Short mmCIF file of C-alpha atoms (C1' of nucleotides) in Angstrom, two decimals:
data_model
loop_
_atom_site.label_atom_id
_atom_site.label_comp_id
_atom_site.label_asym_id
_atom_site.label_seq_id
_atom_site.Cartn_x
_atom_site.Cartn_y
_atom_site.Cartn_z
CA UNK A 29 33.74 -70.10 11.50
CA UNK A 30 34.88 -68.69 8.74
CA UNK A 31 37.30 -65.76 7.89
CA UNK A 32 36.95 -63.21 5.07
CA UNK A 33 39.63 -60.67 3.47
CA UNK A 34 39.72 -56.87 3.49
CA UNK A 35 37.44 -55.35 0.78
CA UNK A 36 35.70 -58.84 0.05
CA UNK A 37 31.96 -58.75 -0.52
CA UNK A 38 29.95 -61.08 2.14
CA UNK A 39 26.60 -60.36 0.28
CA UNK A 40 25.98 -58.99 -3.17
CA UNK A 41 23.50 -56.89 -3.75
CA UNK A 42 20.37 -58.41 -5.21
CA UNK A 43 21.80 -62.44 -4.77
CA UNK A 44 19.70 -64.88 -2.85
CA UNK A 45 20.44 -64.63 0.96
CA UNK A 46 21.76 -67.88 2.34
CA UNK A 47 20.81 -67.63 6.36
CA UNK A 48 21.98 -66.02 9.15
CA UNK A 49 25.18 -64.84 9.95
CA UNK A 50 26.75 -63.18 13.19
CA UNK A 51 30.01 -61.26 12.84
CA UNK A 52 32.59 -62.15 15.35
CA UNK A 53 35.38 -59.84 15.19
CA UNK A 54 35.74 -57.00 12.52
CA UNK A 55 33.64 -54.14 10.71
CA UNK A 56 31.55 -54.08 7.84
CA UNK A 57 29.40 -52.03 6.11
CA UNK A 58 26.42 -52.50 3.99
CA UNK A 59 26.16 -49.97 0.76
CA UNK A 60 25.02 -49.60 -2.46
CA UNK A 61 26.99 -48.40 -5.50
CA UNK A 62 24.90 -46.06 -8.41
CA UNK A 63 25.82 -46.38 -11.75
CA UNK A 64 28.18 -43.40 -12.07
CA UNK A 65 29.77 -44.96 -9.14
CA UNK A 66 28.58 -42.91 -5.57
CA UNK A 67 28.54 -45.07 -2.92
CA UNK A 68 26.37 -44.60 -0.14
CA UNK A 69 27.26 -46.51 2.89
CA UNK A 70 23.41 -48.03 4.96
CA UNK A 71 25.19 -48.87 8.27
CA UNK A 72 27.72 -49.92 10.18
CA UNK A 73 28.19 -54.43 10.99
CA UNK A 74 30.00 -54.36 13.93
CA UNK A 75 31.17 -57.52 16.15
CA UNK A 76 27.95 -59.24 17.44
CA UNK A 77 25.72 -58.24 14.68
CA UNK A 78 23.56 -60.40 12.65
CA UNK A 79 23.18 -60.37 8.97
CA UNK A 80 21.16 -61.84 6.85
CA UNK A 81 18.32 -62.58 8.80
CA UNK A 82 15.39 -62.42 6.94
CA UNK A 83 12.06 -64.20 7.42
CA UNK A 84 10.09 -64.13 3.50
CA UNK A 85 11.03 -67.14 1.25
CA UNK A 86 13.67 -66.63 -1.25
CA UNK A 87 15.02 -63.63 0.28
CA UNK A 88 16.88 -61.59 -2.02
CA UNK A 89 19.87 -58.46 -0.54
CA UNK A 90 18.74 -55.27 -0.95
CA UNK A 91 22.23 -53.87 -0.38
CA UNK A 92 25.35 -55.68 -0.76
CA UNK A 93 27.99 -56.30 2.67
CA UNK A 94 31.67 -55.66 2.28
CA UNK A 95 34.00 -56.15 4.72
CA UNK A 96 36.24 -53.06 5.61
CA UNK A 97 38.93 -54.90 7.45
CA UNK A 98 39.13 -58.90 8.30
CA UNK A 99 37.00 -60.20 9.19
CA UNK A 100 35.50 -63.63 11.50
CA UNK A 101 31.99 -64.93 11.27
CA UNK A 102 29.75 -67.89 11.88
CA UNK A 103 26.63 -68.96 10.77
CA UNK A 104 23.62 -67.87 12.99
CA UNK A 105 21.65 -70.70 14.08
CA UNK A 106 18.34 -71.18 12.86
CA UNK A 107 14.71 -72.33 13.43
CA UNK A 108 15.35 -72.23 17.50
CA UNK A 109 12.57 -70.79 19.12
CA UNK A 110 14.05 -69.84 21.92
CA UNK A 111 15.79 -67.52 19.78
CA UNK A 112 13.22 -66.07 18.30
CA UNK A 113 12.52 -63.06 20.36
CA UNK A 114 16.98 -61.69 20.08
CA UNK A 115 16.14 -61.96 16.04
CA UNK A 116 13.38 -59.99 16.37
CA UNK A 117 15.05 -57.19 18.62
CA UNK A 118 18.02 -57.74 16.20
CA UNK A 119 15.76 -57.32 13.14
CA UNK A 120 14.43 -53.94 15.40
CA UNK A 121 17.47 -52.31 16.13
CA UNK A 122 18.67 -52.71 12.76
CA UNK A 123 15.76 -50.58 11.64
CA UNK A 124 16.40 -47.87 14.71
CA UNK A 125 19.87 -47.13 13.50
CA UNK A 126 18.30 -46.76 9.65
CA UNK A 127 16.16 -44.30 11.02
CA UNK A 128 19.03 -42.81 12.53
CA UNK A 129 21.02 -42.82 9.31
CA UNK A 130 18.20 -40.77 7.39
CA UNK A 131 17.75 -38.43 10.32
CA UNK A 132 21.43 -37.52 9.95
CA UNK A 133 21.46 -37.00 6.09
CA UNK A 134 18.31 -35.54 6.04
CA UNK A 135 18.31 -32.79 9.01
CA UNK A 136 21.79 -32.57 10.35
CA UNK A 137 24.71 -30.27 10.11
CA UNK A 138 28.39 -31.98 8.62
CA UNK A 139 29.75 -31.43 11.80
CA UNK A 140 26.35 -32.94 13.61
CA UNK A 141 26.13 -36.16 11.80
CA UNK A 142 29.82 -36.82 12.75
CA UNK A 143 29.37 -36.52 16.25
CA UNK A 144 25.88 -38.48 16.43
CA UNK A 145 27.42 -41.28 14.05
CA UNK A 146 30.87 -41.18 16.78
CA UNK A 147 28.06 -41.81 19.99
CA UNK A 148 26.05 -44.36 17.85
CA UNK A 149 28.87 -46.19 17.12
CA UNK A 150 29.92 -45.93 20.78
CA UNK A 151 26.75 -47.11 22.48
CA UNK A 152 26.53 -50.23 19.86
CA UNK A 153 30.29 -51.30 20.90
CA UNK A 154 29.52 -50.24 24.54
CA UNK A 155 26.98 -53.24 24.89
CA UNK A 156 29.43 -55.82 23.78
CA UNK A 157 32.01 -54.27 26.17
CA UNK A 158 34.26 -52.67 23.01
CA UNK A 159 34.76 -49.73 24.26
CA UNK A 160 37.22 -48.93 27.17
CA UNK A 161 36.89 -45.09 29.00
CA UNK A 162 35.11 -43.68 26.60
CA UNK A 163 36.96 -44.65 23.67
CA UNK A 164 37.20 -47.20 20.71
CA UNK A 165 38.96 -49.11 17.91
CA UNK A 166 38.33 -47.15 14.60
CA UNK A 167 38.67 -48.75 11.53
CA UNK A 168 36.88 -45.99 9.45
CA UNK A 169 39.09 -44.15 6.58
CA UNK A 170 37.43 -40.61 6.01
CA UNK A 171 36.87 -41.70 2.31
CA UNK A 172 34.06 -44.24 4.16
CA UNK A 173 33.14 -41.75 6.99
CA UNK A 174 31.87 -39.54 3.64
CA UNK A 175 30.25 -42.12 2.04
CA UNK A 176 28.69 -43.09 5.47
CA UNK A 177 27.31 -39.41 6.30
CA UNK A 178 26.60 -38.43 2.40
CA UNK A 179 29.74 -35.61 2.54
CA UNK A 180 32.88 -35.77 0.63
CA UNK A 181 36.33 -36.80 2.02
CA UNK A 182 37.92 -33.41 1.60
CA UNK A 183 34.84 -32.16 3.99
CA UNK A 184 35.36 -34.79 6.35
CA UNK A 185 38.94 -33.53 7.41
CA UNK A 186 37.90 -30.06 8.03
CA UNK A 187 34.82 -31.00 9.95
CA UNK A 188 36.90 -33.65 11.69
CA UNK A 189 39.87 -31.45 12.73
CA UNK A 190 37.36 -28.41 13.57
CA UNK A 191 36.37 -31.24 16.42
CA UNK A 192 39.81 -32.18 17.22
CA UNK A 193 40.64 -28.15 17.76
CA UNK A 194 37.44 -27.86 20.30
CA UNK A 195 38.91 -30.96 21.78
CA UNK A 196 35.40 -32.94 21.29
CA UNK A 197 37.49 -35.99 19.97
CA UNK A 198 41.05 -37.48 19.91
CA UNK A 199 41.60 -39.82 16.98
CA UNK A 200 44.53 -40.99 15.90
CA UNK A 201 46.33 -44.44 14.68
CA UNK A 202 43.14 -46.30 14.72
CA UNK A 203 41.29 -45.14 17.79
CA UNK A 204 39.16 -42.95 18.61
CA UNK A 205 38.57 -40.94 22.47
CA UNK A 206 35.45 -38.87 22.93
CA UNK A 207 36.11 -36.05 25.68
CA UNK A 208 32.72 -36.40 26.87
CA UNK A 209 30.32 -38.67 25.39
CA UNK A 210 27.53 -37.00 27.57
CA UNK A 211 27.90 -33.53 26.25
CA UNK A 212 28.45 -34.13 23.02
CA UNK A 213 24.78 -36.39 22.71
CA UNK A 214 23.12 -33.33 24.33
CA UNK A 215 24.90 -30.63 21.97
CA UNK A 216 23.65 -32.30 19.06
CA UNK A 217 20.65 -33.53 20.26
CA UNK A 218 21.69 -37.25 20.10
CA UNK A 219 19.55 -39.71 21.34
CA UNK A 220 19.82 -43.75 22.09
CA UNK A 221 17.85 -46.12 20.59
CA UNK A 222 15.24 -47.91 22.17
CA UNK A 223 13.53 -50.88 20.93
CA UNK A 224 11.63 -52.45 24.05
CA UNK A 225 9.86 -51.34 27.03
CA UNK A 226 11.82 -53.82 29.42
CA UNK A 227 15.23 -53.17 29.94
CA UNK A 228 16.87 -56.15 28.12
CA UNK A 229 19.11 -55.24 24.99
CA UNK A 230 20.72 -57.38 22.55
CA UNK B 27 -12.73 -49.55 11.46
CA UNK B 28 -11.56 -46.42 12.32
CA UNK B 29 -10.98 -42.76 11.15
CA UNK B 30 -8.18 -40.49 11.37
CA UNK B 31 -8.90 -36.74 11.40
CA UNK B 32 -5.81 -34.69 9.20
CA UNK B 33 -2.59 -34.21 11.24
CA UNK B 34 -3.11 -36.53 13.82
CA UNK B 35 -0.67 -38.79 15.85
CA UNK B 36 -1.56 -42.48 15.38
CA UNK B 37 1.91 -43.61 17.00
CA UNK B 38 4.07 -41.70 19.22
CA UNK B 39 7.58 -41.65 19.78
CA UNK B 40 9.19 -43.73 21.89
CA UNK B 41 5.60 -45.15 23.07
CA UNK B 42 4.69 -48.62 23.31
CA UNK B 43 3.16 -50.62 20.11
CA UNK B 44 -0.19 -51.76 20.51
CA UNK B 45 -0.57 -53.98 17.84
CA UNK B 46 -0.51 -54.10 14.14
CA UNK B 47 -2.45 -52.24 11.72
CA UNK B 48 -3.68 -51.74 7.71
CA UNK B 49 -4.22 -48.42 6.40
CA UNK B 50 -7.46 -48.69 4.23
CA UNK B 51 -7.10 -45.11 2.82
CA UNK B 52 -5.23 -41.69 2.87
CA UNK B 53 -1.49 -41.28 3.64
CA UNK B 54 0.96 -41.02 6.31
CA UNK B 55 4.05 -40.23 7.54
CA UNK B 56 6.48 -42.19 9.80
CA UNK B 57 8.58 -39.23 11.05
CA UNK B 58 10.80 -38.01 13.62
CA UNK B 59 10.66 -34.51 15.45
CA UNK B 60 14.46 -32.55 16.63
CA UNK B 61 14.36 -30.45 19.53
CA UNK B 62 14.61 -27.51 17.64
CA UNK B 63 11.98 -28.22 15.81
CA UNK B 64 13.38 -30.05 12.62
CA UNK B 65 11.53 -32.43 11.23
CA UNK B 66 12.47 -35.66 9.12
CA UNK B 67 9.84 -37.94 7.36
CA UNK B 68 11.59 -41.10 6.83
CA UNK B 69 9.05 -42.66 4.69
CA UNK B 70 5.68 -42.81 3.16
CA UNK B 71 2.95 -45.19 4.06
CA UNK B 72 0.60 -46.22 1.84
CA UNK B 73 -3.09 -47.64 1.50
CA UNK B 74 -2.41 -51.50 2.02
CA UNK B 75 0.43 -51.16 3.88
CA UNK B 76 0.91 -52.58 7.76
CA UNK B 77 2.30 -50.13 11.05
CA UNK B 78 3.46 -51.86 14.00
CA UNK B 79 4.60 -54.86 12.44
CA UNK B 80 6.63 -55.67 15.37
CA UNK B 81 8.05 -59.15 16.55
CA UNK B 82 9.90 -58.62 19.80
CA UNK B 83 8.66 -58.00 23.60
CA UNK B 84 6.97 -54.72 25.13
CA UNK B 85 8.13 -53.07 20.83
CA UNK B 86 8.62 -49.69 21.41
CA UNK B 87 7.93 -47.08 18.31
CA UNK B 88 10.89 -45.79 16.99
CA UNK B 89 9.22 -43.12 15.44
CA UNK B 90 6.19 -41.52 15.25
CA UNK B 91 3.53 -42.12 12.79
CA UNK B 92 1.10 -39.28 11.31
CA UNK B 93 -1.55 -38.70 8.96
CA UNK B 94 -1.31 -36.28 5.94
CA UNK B 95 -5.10 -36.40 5.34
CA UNK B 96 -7.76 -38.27 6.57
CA UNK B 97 -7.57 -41.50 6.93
CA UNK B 98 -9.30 -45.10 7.51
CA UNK B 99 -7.43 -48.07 8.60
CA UNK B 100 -8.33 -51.57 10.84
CA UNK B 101 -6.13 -53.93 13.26
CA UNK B 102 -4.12 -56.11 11.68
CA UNK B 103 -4.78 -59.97 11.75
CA UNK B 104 -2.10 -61.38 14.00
CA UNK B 105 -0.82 -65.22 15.03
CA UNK B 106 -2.50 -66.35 11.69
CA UNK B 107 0.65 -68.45 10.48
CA UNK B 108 -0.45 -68.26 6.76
CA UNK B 109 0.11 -64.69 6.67
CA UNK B 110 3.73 -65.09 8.00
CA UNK B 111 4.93 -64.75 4.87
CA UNK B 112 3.03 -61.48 4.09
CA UNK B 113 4.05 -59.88 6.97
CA UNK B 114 7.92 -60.90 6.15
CA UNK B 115 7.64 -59.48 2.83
CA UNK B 116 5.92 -56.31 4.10
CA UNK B 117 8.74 -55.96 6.43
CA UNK B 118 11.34 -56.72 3.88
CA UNK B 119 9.72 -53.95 2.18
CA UNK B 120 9.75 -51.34 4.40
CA UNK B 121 13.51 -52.07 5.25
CA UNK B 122 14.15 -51.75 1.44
CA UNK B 123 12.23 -48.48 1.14
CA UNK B 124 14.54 -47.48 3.91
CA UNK B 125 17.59 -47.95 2.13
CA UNK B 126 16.36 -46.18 -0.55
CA UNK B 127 15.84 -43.22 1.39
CA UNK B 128 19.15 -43.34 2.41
CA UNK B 129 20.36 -43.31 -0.64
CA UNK B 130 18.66 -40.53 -1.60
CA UNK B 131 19.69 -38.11 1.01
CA UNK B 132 23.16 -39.37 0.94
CA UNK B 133 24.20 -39.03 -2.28
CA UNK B 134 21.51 -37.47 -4.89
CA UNK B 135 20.61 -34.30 -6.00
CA UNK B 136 17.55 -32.27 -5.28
CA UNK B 137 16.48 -33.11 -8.36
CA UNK B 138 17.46 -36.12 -8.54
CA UNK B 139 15.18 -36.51 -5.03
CA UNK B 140 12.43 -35.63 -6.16
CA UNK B 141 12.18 -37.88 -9.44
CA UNK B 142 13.19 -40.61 -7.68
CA UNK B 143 10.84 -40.56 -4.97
CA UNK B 144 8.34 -39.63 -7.43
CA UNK B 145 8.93 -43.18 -9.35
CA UNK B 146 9.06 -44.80 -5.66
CA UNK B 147 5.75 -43.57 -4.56
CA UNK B 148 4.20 -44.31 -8.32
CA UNK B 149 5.40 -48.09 -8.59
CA UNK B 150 3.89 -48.83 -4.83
CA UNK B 151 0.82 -47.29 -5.73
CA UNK B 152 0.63 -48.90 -8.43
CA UNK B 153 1.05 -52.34 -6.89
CA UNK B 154 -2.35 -51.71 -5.06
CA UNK B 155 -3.81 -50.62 -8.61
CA UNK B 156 -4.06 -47.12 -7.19
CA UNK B 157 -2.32 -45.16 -10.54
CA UNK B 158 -4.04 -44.72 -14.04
CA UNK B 159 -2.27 -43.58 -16.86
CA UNK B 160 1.15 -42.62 -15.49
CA UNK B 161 -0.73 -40.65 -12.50
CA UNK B 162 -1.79 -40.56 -9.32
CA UNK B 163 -3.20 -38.49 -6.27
CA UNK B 164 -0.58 -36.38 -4.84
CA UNK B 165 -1.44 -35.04 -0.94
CA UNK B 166 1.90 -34.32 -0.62
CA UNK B 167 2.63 -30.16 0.41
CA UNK B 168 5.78 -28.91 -0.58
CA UNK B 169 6.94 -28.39 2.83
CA UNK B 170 6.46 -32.21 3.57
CA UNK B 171 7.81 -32.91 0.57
CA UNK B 172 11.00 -31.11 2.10
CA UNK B 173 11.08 -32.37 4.78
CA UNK B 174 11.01 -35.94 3.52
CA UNK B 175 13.88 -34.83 0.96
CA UNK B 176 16.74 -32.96 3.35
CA UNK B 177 15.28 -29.99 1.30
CA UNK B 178 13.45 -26.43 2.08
CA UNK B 179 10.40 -26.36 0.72
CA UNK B 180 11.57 -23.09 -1.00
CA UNK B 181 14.07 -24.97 -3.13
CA UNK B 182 11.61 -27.88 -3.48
CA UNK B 183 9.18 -25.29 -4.82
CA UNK B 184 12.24 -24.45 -7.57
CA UNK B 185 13.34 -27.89 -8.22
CA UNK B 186 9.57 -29.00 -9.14
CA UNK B 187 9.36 -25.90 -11.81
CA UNK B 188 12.26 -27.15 -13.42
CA UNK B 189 10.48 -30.44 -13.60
CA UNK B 190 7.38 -28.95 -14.86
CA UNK B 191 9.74 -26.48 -17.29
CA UNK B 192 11.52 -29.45 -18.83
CA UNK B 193 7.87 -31.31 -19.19
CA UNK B 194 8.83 -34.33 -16.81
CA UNK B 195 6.20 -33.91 -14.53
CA UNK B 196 2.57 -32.35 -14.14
CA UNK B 197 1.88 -31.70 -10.74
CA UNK B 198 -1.30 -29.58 -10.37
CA UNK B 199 -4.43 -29.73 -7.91
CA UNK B 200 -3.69 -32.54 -6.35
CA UNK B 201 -2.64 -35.29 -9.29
CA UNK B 202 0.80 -36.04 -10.09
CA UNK B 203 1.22 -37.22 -13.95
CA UNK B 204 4.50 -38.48 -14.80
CA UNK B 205 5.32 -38.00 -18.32
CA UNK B 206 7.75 -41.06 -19.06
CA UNK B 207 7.95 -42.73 -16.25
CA UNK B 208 10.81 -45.11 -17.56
CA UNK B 209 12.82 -42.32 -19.51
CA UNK B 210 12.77 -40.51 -16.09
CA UNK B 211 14.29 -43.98 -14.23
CA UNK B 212 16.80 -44.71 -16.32
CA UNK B 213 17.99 -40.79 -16.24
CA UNK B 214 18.49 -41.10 -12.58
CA UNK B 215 19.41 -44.54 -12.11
CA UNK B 216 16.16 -45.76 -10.14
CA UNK B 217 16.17 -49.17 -9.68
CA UNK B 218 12.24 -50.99 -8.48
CA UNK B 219 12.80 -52.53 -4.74
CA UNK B 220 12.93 -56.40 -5.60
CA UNK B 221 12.60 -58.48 -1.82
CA UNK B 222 12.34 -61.79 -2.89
CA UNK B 223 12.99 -64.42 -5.81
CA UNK B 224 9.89 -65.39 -7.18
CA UNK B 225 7.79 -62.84 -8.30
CA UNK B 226 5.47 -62.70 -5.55
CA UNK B 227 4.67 -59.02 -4.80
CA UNK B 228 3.01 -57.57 -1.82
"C1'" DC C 7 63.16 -48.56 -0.32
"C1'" DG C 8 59.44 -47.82 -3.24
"C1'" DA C 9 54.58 -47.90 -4.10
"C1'" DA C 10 50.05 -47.31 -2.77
"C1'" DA C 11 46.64 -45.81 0.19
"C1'" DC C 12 45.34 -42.33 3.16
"C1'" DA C 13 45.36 -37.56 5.11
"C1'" DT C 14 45.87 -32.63 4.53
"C1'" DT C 15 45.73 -28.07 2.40
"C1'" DG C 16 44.30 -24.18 -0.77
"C1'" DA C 17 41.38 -21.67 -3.96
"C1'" DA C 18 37.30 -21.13 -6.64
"C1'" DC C 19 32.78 -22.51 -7.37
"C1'" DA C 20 27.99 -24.58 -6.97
"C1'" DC C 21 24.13 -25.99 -4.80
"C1'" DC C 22 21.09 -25.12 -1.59
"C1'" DC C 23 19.69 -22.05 2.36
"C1'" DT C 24 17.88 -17.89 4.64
"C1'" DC C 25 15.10 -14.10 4.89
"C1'" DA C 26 11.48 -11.56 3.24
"C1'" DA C 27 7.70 -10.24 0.52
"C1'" DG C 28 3.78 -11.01 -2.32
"C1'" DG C 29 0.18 -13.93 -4.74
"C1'" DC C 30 -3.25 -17.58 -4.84
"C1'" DC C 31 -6.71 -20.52 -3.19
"C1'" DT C 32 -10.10 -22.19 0.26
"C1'" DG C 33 -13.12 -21.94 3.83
"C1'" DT C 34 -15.57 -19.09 7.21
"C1'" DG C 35 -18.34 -15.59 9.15
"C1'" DG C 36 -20.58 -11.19 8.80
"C1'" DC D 11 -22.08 -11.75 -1.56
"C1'" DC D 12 -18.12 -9.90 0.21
"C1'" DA D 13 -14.35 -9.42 3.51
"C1'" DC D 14 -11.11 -11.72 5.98
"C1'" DA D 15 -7.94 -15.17 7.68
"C1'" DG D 16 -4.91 -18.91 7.13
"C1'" DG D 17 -2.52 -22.27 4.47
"C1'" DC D 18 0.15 -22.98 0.67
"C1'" DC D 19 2.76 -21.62 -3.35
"C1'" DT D 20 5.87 -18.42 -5.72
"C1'" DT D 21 9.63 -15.18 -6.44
"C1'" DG D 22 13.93 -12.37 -5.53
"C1'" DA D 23 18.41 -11.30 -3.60
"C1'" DG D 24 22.24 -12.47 -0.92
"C1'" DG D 25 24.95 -15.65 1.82
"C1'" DG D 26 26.89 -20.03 3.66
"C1'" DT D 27 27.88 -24.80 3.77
"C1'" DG D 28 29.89 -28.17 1.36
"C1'" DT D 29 32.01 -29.41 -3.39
"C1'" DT D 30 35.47 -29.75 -6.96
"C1'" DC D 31 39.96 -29.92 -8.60
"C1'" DA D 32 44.56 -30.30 -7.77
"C1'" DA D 33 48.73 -30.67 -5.29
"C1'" DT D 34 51.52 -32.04 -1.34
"C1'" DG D 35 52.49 -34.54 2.93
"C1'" DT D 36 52.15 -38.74 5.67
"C1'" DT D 37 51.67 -43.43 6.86
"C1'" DT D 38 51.59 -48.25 5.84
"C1'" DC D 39 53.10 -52.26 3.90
"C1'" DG D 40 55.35 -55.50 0.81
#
DNA sequence: CGAAACATTGAACACCCTCAAGGCCTGTGG
DNA sequence: CCACAGGCCTTGAGGGTGTTCAATGTTTCG
């Protein structure tokens, strides 16, 4: 186990990949910097996600990992079989919420990509029983919720207090209530990903 | 062997993954549909490239998959353990195309878009030996070119003139002839998707 | 207690959108 | 051969969403 500082960099973009790691406690996020220095923010690491796990020889990043708070991880284990099939939904999951990601910078409204990235977030930390009545640790300054959801800062106030004056969300100190999860996926449309026919996640 | 009349569906949402497959010819679309009728393309696929490259149990599609023109394609080869490691790097691929989309909706410019995807599209075609002299076939309409952008195709119709004003581009009948291809990466900071160490490609 | 990071607010502006109309090209049928 | 229909592309004018710049307030932490 191993423990990593605020702001450190787990995985620079275009270095060799070591193996498989799982994230124990903490958020991360994986981005990638342009040269005038816009950031765009991939996705979300949260606790119980794997990184790292790639299957081509002499795997290089294609995005570099920073941590956003501190953060514990492990190594994942490797080359057990039995394993092989929560990589792979892993590996599928993690290309779901991509999908996700360009859906809400290509097609969705400021105030719609909040609220779909709020119930993403939400379902991911609902099946590792992080959430508690319909609400969550959140880590995120605004100044990474724009560079997640391709706004600026200044924008992400006003769209988040517009939601906090419709009472959609409460989010203060570090957590963050949703008034009703349900309503908000079917105002904007939001739906869950879905990587296998049986019902077995994660 | 089989063909693929224009505009149809050769994956659907949501529906189960029958096994992989190689596009021989023509392009498509993996793409996702909003209930009010928005569309987002989140990326291209190719001639040579492999759909339903999935790993886990009962794989669901997490998007559906459709053909710009016609098209021929064949089942992929599967539980052949010497092409593990193209079917890693394809995947590795196809995540790192995905980032770049991200990128591109998150944080450049219409313009900026455009050339970028432009140079995308140009260096995998090229990898199959499918570009001659700085060109290629272009099947792309502007409206799908919108809708793979975050763009209407009225202000992708505007952005491309100023491409074609400033002589960056030729885009005409069908053929898409990039004038300096490297002059036009280095002005907006496109950088070639690089998966693995060695310099095995593809 | 002071400094730094983060959040909030205002005003002016830019980029991109919407709506609407017209032009071009291609294929089809009379 | 011509008329017509349907995509697709083009153009104009006006409006809205989100940006930029800048300043102030608030929280956190050493």
């Amino acid at each position: 186990m191993r423990s990593i500082r605020p702001g450190q960099e787990l995985m620079a973009y275009g270095a060799p990949v070591s193996g498989p790691l799982i994230i124990l406690s903490g958020w991360a996020v994986r981005s990638r910097i342009l040269a005038d220095g816009r950031r765009q923010i991939m996705s979300f690491i949260l606790p119980g996600d794997l990184i790292g796990n790639c299957r081509q020889r002499c795997p290089l990043s294609v995005s570099s990992i920073v941590a956003l708070g501190s953060l514990t991880l492990c190594p994942g284990p490797i080359a057990i079989p039995a394993l092989d099939q929560v990589y792979a939904v892993s590996h599928a999951l993690d290309e779901a919420y991509l999908l996700a990601q360009i859906t809400r910078l290509g097609r969705l409204s400021a105030e719609e990509r909040l609220i779909d990235l709020m119930l993403e977030l939400y379902e991911r930390l609902s099946l590792s029983g992080l959430t508690a009545d319909d609400g969550f640790t959140w880590p995120l300054t605004q100044s990474a919720l724009a560079d997640a959801l391709g706004l600026t800062p200044v924008h992400v106030n006003r769209t988040l207090q517009h939601l906090r004056g419709r009472g959609d969300v409460t989010l203060r100190s570090g957590h963050l209530q949703l008034t009703d999860p349900y309503q908000l996926a079917k105002r904007v449309g939001h739906i869950t990903a879905r990587v296998t026919g049986s019902s077995e996640l994660s």
